[in-house]
PDB file of C-alpha atoms in Angstrom:
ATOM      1  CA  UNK A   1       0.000   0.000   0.000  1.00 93.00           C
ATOM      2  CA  UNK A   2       2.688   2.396   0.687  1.00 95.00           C
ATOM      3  CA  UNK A   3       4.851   1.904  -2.042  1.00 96.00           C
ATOM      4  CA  UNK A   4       2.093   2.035  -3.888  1.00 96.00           C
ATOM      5  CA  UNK A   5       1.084   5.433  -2.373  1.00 95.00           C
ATOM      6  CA  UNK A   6       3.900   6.920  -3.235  1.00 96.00           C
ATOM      7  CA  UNK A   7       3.476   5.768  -7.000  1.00 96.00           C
ATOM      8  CA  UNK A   8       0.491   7.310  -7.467  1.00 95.00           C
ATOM      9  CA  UNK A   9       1.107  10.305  -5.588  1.00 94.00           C
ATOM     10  CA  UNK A  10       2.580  12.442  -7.737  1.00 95.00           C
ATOM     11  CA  UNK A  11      -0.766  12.231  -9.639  1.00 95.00           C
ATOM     12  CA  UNK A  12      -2.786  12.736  -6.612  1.00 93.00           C
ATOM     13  CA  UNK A  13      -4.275   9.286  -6.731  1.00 94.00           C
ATOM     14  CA  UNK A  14      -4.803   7.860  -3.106  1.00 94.00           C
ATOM     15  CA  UNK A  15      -3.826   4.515  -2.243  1.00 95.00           C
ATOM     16  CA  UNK A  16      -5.179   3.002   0.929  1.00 94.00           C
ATOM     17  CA  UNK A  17      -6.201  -0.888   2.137  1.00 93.00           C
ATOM     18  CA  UNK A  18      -8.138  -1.899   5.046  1.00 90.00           C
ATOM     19  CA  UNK A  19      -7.030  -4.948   6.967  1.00 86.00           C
ATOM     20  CA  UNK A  20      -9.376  -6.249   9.988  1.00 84.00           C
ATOM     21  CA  UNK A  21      -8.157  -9.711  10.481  1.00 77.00           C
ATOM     22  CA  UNK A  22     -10.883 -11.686  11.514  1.00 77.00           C
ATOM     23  CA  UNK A  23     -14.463 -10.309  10.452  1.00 80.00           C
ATOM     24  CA  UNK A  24     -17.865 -12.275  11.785  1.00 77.00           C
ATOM     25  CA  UNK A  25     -19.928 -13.046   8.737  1.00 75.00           C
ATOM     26  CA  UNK A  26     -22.878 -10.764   7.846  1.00 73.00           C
ATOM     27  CA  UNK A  27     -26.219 -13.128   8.351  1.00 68.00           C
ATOM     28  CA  UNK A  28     -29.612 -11.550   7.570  1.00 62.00           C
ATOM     29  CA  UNK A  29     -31.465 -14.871   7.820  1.00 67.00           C
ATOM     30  CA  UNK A  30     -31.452 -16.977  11.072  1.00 68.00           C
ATOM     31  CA  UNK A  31     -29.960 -20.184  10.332  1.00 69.00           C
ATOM     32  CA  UNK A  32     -31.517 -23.579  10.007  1.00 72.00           C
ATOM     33  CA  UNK A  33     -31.738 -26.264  12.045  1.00 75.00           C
ATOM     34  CA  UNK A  34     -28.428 -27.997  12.341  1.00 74.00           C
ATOM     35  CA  UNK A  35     -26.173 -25.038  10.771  1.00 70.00           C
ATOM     36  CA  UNK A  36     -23.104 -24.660  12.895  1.00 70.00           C
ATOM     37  CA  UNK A  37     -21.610 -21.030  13.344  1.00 66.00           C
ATOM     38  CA  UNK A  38     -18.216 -19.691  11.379  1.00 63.00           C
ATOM     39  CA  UNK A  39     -15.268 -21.668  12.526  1.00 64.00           C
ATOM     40  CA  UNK A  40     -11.576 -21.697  11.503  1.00 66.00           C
ATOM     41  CA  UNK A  41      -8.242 -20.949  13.010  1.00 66.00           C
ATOM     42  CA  UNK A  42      -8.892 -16.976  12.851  1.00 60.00           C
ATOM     43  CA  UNK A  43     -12.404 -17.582  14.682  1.00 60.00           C
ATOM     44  CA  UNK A  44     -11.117 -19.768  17.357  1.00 64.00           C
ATOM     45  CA  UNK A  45     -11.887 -18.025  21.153  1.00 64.00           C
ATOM     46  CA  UNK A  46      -8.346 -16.665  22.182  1.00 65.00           C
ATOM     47  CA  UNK A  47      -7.431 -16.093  18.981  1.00 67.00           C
ATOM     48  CA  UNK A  48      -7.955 -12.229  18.377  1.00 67.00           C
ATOM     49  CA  UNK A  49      -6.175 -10.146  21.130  1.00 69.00           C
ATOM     50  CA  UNK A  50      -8.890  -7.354  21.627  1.00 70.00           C
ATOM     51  CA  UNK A  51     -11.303  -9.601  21.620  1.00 70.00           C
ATOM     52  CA  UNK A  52     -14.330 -11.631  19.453  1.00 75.00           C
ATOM     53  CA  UNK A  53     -14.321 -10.930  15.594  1.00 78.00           C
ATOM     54  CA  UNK A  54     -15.264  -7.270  14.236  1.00 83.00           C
ATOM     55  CA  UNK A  55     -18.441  -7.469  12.955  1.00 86.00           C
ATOM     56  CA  UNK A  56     -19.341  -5.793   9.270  1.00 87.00           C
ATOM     57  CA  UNK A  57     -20.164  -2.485   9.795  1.00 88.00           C
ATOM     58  CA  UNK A  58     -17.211  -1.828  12.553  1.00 89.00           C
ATOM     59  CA  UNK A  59     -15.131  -2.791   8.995  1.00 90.00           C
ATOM     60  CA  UNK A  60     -17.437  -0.791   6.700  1.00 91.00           C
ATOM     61  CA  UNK A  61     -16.899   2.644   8.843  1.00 92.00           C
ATOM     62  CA  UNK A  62     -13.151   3.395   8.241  1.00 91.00           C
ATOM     63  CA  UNK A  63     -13.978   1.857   4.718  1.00 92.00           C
ATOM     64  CA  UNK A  64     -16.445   4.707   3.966  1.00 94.00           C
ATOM     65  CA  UNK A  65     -14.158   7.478   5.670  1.00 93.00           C
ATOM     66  CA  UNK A  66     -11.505   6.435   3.426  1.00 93.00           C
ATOM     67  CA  UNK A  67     -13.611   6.391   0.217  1.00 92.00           C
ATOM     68  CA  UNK A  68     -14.990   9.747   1.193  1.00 93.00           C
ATOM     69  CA  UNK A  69     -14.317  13.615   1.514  1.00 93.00           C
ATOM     70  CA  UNK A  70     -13.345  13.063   4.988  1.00 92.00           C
ATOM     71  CA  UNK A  71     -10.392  11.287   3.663  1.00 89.00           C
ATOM     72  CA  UNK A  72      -9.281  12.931   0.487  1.00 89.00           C
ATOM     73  CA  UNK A  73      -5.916  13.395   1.930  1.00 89.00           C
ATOM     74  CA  UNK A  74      -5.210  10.302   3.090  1.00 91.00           C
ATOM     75  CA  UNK A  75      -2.671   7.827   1.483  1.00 92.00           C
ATOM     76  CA  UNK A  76      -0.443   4.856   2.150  1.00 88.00           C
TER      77      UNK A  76
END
């Protein structure tokens, strides 16, 4: 991202990623009968230092920032 950034600057292009780690999936329907929740090694209790998995929209904030006029000068 950074080298990137620095790239692009020069024709004021922005570069920026977003990198959460572990994100709890998004589920608008209750599950069925039987369905067991997200597992993995990134899911796994003790796994994530601050805590359980972000879910979406603590992701989708600094996402929006970014791709807004709030963060026109951010880069890299």
């Amino acid at each position: 991202t950074r080298s990137a950034a620095l790239d692009w600057a020069v024709d004021r292009i922005l570069v920026n990623s977003v990198c959460p780690g572990a994100v709890a999936p998004f589920e608008p329907k209750p599950r069925l009968a039987g369905h067991s929740p997200p597992s993995g090694p990134l899911m796994n209790e003790g796994r994530i230092p601050i805590g359980p998995a972000a879910a979406p929209h603590e992701v989708a904030g600094p996402m929006l920032m970014l791709a807004s006029a709030a963060g026109g000068n951010i880069t890299g």
